[in-house]
Coordinates of N, CA and C in Angstrom, one line a residue:
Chain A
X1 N -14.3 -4.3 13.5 CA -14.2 -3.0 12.9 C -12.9 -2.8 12.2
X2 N -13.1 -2.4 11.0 CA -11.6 -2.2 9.8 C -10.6 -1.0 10.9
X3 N -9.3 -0.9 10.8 CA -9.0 0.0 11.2 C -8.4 1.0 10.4
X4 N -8.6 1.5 9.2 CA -9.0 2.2 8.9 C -10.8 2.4 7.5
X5 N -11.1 3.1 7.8 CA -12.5 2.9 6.9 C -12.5 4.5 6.1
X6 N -12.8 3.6 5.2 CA -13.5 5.2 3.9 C -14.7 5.0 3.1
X7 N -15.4 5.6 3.0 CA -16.6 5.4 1.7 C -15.8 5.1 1.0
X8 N -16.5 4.3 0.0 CA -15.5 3.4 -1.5 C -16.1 3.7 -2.5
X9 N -17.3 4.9 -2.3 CA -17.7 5.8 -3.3 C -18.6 5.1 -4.5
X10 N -18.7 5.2 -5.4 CA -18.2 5.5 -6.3 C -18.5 7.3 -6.1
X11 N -17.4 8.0 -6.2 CA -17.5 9.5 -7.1 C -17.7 9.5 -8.0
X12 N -18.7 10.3 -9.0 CA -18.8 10.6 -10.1 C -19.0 12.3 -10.1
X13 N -18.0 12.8 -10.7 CA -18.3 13.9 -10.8 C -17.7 15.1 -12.1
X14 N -18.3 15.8 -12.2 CA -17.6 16.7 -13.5 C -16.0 16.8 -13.2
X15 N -15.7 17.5 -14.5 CA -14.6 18.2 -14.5 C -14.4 20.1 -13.9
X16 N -13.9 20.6 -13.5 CA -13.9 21.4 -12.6 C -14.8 22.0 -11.2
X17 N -15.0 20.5 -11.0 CA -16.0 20.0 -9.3 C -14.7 19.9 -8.1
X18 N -15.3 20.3 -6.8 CA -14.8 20.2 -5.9 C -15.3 18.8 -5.3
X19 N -14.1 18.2 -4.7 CA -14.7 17.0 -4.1 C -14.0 16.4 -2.8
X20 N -14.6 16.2 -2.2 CA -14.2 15.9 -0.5 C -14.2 14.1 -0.4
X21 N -13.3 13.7 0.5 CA -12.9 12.2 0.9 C -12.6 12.7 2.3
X22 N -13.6 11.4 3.3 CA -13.2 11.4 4.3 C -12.5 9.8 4.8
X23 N -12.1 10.0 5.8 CA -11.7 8.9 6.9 C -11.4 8.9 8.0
X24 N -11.7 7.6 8.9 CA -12.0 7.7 9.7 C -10.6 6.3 10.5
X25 N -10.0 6.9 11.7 CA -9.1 5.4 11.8 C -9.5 5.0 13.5
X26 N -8.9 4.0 13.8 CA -9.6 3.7 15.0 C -8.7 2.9 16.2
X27 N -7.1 3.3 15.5 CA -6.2 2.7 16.8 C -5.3 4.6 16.8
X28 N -6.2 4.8 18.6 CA -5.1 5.8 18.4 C -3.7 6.0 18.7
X29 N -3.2 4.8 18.6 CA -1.7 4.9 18.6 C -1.1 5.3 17.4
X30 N -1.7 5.6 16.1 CA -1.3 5.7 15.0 C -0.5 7.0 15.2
X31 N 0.8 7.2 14.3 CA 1.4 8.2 14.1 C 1.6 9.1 13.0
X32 N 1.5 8.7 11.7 CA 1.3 9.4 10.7 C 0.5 9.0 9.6
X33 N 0.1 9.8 8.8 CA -1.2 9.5 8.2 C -1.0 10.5 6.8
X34 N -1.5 9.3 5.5 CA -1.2 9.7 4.7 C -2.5 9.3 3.9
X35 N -2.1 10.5 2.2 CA -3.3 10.1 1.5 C -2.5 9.1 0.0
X36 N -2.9 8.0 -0.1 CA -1.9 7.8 -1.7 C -3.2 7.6 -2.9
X37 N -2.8 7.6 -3.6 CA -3.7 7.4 -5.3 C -3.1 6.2 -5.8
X38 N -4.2 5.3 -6.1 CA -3.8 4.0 -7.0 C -4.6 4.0 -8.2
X39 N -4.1 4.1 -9.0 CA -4.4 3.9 -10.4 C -4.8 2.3 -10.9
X40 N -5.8 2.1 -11.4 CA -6.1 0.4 -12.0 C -5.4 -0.6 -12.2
X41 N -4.8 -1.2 -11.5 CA -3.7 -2.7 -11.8 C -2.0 -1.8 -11.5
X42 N -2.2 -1.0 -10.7 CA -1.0 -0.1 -10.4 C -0.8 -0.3 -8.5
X43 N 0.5 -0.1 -8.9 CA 0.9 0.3 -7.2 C 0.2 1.4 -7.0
X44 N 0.5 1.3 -5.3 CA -0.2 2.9 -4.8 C 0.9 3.5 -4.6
X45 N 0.8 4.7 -4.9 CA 1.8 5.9 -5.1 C 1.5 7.5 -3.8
X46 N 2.4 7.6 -3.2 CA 1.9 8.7 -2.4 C 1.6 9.9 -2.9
X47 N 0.7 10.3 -2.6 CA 0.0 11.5 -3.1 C 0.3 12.6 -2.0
X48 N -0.1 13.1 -1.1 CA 0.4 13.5 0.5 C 0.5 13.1 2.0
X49 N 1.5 14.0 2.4 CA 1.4 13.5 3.8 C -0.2 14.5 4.4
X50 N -0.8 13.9 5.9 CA -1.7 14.6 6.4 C -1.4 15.2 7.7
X51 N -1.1 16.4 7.9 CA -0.8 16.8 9.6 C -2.0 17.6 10.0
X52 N -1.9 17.7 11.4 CA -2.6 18.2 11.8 C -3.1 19.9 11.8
X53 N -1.8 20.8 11.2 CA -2.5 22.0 11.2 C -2.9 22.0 9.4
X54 N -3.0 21.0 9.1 CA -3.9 20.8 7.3 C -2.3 21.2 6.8
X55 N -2.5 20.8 5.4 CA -1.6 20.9 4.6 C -2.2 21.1 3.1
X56 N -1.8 22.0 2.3 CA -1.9 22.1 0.9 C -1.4 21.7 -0.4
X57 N -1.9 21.0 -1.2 CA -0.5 20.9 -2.1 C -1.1 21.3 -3.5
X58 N -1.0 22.2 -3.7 CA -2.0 22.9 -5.5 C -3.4 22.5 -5.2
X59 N -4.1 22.0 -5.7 CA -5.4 21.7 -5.8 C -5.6 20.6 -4.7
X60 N -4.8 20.2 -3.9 CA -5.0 19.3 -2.8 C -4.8 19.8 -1.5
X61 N -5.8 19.5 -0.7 CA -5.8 20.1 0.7 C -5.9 18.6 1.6
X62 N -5.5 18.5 2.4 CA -5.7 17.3 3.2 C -5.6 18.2 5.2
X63 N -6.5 17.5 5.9 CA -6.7 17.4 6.9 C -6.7 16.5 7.9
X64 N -6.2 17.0 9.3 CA -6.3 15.8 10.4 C -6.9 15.9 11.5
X65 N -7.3 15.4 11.9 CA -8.1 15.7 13.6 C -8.0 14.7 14.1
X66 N -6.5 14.9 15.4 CA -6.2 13.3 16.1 C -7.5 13.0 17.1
X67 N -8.2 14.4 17.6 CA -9.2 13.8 18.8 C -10.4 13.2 18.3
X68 N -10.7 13.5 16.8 CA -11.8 12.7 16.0 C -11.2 11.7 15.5
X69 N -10.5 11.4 15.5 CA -9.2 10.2 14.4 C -10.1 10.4 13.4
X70 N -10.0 11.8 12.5 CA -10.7 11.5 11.0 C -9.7 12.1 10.6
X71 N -9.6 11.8 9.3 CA -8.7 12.6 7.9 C -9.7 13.0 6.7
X72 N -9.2 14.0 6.7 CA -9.9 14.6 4.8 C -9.0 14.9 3.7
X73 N -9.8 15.2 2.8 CA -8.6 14.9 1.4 C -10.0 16.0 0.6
X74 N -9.7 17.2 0.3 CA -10.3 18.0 -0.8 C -9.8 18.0 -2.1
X75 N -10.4 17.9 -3.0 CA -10.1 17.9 -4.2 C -10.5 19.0 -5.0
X76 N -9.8 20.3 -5.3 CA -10.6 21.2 -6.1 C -9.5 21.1 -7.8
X77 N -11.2 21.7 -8.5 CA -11.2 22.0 -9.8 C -10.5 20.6 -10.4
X78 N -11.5 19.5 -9.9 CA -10.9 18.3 -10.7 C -10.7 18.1 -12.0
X79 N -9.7 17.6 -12.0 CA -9.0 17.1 -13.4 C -9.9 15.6 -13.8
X80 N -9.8 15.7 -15.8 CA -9.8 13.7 -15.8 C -8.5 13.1 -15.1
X81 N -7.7 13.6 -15.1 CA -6.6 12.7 -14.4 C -6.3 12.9 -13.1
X82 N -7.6 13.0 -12.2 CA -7.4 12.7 -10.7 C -8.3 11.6 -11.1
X83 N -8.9 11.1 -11.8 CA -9.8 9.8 -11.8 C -8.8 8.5 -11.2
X84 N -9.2 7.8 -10.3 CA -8.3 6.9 -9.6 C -9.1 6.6 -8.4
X85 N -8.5 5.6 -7.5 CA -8.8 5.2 -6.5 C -8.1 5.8 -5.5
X86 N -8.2 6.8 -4.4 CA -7.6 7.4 -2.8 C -7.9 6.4 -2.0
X87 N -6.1 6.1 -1.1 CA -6.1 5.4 -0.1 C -6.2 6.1 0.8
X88 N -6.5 5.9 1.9 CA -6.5 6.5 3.4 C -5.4 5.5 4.2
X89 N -3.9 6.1 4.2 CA -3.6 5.5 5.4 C -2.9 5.8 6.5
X90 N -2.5 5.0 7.5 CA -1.7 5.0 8.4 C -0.9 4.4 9.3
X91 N 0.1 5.0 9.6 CA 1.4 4.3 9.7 C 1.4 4.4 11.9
X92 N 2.3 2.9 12.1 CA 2.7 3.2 13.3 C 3.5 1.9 13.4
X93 N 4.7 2.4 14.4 CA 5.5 1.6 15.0 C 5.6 0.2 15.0
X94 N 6.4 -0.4 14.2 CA 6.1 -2.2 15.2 C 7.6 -2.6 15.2
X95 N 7.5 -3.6 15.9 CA 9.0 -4.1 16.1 C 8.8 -5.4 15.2
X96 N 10.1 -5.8 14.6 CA 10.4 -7.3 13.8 C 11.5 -7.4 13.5
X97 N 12.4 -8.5 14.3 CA 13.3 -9.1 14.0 C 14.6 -8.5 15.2
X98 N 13.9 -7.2 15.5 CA 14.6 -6.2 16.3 C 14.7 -5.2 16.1
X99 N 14.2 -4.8 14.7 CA 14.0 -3.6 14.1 C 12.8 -2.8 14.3
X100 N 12.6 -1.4 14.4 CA 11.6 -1.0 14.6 C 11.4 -0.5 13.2
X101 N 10.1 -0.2 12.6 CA 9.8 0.3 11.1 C 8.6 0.4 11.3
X102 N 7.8 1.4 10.2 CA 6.4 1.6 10.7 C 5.3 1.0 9.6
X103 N 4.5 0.5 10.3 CA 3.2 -0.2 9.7 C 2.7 0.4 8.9
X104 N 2.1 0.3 7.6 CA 0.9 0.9 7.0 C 0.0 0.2 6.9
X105 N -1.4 0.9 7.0 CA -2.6 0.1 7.3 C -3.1 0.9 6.4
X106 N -3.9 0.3 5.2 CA -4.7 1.1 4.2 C -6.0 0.7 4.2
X107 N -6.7 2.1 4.3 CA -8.1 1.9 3.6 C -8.7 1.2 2.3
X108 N -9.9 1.1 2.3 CA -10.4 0.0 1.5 C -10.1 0.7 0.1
X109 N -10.1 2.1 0.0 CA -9.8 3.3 -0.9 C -11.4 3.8 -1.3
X110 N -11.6 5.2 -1.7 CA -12.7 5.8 -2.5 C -12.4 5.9 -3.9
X111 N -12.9 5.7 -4.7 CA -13.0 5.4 -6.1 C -13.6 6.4 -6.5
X112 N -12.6 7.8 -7.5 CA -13.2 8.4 -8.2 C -13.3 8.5 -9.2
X113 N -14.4 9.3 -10.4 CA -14.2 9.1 -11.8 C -14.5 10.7 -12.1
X114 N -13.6 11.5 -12.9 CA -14.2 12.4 -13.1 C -14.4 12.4 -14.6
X115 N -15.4 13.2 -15.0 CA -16.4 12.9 -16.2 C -16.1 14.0 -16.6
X116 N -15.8 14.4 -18.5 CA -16.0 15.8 -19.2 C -17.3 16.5 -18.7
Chain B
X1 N 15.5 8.4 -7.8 CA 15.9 7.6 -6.9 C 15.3 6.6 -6.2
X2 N 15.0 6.1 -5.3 CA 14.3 4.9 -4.8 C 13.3 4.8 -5.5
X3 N 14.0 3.5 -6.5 CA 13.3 2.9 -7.4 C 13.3 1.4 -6.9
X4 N 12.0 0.4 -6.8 CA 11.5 -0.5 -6.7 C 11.4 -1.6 -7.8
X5 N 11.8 -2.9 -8.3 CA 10.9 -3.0 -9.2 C 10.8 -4.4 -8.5
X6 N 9.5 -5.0 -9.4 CA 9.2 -6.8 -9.5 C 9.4 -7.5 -10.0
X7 N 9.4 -8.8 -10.5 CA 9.2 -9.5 -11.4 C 9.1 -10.8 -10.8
X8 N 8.2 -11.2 -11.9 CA 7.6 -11.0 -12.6 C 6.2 -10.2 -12.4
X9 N 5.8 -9.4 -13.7 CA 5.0 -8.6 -13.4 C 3.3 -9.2 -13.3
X10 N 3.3 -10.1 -14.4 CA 2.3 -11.2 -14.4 C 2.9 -12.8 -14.6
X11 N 1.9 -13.4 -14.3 CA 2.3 -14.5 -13.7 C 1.1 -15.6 -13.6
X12 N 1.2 -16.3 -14.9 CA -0.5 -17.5 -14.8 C 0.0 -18.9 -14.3
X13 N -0.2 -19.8 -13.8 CA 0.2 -20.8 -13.2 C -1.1 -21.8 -13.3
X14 N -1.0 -23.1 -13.2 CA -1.5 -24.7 -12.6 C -1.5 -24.3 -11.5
X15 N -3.0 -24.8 -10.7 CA -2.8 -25.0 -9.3 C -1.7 -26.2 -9.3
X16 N -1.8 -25.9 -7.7 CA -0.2 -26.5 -7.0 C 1.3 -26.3 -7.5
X17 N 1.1 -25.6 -8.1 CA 2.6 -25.1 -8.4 C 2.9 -24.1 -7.6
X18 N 4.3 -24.0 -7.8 CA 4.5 -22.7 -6.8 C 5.4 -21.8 -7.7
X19 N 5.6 -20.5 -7.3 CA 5.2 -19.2 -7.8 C 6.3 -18.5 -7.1
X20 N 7.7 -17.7 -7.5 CA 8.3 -16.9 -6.9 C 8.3 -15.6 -7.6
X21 N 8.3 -14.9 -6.4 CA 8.2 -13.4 -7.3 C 9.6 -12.9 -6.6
X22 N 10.0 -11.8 -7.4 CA 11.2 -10.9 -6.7 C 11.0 -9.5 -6.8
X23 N 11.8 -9.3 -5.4 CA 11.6 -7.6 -5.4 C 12.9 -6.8 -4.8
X24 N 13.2 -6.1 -5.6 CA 14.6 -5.5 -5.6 C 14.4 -3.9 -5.9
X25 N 15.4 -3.7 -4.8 CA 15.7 -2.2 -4.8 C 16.8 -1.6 -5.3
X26 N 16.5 -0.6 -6.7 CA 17.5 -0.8 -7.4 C 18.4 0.6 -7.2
X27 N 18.4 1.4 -6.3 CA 19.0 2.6 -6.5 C 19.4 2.6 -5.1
X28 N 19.0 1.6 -4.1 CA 19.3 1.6 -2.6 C 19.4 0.3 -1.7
X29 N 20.1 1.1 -0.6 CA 20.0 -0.6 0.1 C 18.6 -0.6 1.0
X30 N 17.9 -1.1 1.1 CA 16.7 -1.5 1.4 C 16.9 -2.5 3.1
X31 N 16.4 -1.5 4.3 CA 16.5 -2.3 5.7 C 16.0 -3.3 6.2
X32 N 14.2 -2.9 5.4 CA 13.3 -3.7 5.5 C 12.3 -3.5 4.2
X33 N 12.2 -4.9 4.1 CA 10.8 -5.1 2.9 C 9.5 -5.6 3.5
X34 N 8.7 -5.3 2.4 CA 7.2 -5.6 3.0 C 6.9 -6.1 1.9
X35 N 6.0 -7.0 2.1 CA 4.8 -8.0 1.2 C 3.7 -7.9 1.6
X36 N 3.1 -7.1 0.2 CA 1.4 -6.8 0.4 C 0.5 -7.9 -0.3
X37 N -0.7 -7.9 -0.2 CA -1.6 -8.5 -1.2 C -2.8 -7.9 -1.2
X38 N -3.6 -7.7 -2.6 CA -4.6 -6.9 -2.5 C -5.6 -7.7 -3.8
X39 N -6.8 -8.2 -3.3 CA -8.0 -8.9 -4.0 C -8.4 -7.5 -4.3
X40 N -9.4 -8.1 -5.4 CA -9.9 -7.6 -6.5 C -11.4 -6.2 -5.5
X41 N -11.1 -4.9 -5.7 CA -11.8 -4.2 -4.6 C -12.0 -4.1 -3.4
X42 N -10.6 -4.7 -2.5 CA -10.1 -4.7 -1.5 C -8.9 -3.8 -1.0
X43 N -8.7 -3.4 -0.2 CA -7.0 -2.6 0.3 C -5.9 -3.5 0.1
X44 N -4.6 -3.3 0.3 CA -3.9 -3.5 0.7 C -3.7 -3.9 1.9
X45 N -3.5 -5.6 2.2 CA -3.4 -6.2 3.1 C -2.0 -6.5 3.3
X46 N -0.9 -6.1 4.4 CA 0.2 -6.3 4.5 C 0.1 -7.6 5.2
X47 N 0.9 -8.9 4.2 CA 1.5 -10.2 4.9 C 2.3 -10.7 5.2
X48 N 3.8 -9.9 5.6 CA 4.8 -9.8 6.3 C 6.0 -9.1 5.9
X49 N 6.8 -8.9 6.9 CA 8.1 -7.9 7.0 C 8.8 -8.6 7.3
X50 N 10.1 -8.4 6.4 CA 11.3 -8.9 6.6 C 12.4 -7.5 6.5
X51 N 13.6 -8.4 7.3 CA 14.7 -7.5 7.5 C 15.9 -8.2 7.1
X52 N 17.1 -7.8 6.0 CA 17.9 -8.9 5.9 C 18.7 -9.6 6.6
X53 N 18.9 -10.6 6.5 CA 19.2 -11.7 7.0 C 18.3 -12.2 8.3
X54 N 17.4 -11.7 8.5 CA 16.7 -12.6 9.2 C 15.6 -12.6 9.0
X55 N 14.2 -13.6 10.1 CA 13.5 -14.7 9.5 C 12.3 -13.3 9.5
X56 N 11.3 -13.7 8.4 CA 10.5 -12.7 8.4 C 9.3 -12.8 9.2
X57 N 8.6 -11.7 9.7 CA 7.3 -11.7 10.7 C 5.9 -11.6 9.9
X58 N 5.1 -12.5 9.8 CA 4.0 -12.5 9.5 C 2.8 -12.0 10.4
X59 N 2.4 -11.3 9.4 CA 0.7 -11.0 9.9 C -0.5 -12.2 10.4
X60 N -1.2 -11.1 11.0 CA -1.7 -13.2 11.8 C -3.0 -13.3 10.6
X61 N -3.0 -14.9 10.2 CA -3.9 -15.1 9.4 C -2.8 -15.8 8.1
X62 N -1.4 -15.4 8.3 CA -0.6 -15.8 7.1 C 0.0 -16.5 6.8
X63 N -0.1 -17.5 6.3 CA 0.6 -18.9 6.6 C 2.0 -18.6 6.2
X64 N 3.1 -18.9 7.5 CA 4.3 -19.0 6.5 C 5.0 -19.7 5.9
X65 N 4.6 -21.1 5.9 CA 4.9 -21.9 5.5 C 4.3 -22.0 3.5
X66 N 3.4 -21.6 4.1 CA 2.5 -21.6 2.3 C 3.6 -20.2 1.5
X67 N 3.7 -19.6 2.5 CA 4.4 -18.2 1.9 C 5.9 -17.4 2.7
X68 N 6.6 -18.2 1.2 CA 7.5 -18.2 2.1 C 8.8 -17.0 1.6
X69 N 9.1 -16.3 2.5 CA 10.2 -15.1 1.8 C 11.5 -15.2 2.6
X70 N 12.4 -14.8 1.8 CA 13.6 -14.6 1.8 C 14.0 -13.5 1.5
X71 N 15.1 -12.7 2.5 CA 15.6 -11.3 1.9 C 17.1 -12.2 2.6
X72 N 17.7 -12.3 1.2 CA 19.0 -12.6 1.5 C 20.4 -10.8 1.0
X73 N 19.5 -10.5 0.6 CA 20.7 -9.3 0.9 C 20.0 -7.7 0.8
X74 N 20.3 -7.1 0.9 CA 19.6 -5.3 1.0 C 19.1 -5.2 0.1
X75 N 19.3 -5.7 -1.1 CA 18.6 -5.2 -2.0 C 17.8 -6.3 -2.7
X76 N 17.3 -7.4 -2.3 CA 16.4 -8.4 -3.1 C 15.6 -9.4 -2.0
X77 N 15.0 -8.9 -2.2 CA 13.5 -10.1 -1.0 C 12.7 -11.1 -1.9
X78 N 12.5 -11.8 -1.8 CA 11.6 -13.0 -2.5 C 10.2 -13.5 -1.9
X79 N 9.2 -13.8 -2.4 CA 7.7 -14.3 -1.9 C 8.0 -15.4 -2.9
X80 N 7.7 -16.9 -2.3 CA 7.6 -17.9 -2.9 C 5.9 -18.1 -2.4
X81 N 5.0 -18.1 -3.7 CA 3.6 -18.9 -3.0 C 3.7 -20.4 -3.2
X82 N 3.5 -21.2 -2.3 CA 4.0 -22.8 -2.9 C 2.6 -22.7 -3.0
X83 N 2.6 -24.4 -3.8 CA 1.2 -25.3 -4.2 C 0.4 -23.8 -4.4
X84 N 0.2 -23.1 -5.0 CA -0.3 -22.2 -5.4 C -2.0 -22.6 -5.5
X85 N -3.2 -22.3 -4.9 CA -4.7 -22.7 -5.5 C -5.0 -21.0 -6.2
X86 N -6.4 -21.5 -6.7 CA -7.3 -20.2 -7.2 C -7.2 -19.5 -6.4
X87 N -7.4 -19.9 -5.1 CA -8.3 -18.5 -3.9 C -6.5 -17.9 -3.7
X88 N -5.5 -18.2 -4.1 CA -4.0 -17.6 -4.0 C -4.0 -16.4 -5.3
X89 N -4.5 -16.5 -6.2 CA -4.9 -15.1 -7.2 C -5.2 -13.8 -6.7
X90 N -4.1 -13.0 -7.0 CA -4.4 -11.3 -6.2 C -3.3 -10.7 -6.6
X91 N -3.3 -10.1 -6.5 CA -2.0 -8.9 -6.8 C -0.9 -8.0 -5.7
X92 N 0.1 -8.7 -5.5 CA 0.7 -9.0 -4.9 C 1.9 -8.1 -4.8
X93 N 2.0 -7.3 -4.2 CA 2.9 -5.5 -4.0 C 4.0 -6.1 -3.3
X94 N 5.0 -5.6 -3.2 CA 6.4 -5.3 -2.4 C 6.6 -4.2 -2.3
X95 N 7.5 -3.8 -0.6 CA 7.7 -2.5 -0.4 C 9.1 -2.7 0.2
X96 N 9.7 -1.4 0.0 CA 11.1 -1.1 0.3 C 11.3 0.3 1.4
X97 N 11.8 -0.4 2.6 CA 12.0 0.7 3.6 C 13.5 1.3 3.8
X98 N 13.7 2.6 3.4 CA 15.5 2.8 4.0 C 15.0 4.4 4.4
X99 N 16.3 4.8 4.9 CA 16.6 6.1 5.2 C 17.3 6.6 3.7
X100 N 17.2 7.4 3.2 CA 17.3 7.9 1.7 C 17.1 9.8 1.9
X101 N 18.6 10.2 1.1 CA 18.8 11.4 1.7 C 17.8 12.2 0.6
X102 N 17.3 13.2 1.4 CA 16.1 14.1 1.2 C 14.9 13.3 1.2
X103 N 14.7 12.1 1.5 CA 13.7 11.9 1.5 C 12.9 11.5 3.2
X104 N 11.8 11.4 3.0 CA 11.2 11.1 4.8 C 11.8 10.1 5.2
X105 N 12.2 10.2 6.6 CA 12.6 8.6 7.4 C 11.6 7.5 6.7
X106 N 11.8 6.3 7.3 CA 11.0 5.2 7.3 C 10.1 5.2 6.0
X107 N 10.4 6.4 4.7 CA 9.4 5.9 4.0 C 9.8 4.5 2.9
X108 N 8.0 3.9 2.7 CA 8.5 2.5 1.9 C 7.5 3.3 0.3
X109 N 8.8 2.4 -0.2 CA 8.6 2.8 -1.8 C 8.2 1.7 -2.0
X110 N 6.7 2.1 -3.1 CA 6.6 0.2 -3.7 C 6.8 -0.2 -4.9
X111 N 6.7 -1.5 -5.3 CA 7.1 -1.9 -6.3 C 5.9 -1.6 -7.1
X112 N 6.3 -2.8 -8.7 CA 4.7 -2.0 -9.5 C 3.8 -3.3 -9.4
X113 N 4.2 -4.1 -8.5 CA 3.3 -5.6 -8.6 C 2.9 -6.8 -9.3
X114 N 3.0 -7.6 -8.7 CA 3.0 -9.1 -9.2 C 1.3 -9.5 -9.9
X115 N 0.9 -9.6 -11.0 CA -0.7 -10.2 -10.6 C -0.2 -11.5 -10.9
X116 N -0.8 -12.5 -10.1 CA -0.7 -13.9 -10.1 C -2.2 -14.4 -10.3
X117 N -2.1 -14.9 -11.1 CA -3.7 -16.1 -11.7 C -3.2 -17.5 -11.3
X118 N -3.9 -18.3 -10.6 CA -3.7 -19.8 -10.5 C -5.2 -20.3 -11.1
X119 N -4.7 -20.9 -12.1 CA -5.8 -21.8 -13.1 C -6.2 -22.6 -12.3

C-alpha cells in the first residue's frame, strides 16, 4: 500500500467550477501535511500548508482529519491557471547522519485541466 | 530568497556514461539536501539525504554506489549517475533544507530539475 494515495484524476472541468481533491495517508506518525502544485516538466512548488482546524487561502481551502488520515484540497471558481498537477504530501521525522530533518512523501498527484 | 538552482537542466547521454548534476543553494546555507526522482506519471520518489560533510543515507531500493552524491559544502550537493542505462531516464529534483528567517522550520526548497535521457 502507497503511503500516501490520491485519485490521479484526470479533472476536467470548466472555468468557474468548484473542485474538490482528496487524500488519504497511511503512516500515522506523520506530522505535517501539505498540498503542492506541479506544473509540466517543473518542480513542485508549495501551494499550502494543511492543519487540522482547515485553513483558507483565497480560493483554496484545504482540510485535515488525523483520525481518518485524509486531507482535502477545494478548489473554488477555477481559474485556466490552476490547470496543473496537486501533490498530496507528507512530512515526518527521520534521523541521517545525526541530523534530524523531515521526510516528504508525495502522492502520485491529481491532474487537473480546467477548460474555457 | 531561498533560491535553488540545477544544472544542468537537460541532459542526453550514451548509455554507460555517467552523468553529474549540481545543486546549489544560492541565497543560503543549506543543512541538508535531498535527491528526488520522478518517472514519467509517477510522484516524487525521494533517493537520499545528505548533510554536509558527511556520507549520504539512501532510501532502500537505491543503489549507492550507481548513485553517487557529494555535499562538500552548504551550499552545493552533487548526484553523479555512473554507467548511466535507459531505465536511469527521469527527472531528477534536488531539495534544500535550512532554518531561513520568516520562513517555516525544516522547509525544503526545490530546485527546477535535471531531465536526464540515456540513449
Amino acid at each position: 500500500r502507497k503511503e500516501v494515495e490520491q485519485d490521479p484524476g484526470p479533472f476536467n472541468v470548466p472555468e468557474g467550477a468548484t473542485v474538490a481533491f482528496n487524500c488519504t495517508y497511511s503512516n500515522s506518525a506523520s506530522q505535517s501535511f501539505f498540498w503542492y502544485r506541479q506544473d509540466c516538466r517543473k518542480e513542485p512548488k508549495l501551494l499550502m500548508s494543511v492543519y487540522s482546524s482547515g485553513n483558507e487561502d483565497g480560493r483554496f481551502t484545504a482540510q485535515l482529519n488525523r483520525a481518518s488520515q485524509y486531507i482535502s484540497l477545494l478548489i473554488r471558481d477555477s481559474k485556466l491557471s490552476d490547470s496543473a498537477t496537486y501533490l498530496c504530501v507528507v512530512k515526518r521525522s527521520r534521523n541521517a547522519g545525526g541530523t534530524s530533518y523531515g521526510k516528504l512523501t508525495f502522492g502520485q498527484g491529481t491532474i487537473l485541466t480546467v477548460h474555457p | 530568497g531561498a533560491v535553488v538552482s540545477q544544472h544542468p537542466s537537460r541532459v542526453i547521454c550514451k548509455s554507460g556514461t555517467s552523468v553529474k548534476i549540481e545543486c546549489r543553494s544560492l541565497d543560503f546555507q543549506a543543512t541538508t539536501m535531498f535527491w528526488y526522482r520522478q518517472f514519467p506519471k509517477q510522484s516524487l520518489m525521494l533517493m537520499a539525504t545528505s548533510n554536509e560533510g558527511s556520507k549520504a543515507t539512501y532510501e532502500q531500493g537505491v543503489e549507492k554506489d550507481k548513485f553517487l552524491i557529494n555535499h562538500a559544502s552548504l551550499t552545493l550537493s552533487t548526484l553523479t549517475v555512473t554507467s548511466a542505462h535507459p531505465e536511469d531516464s527521469s527527472f531528477y529534483i534536488c531539495s534544500a533544507s535550512a532554518q531561513i528567517a520568516g520562513g517555516r522550520p525544516d522547509t525544503q526548497y526545490f530546485g527546477p530539475g535535471t531531465r536526464l535521457t540515456v540513449l
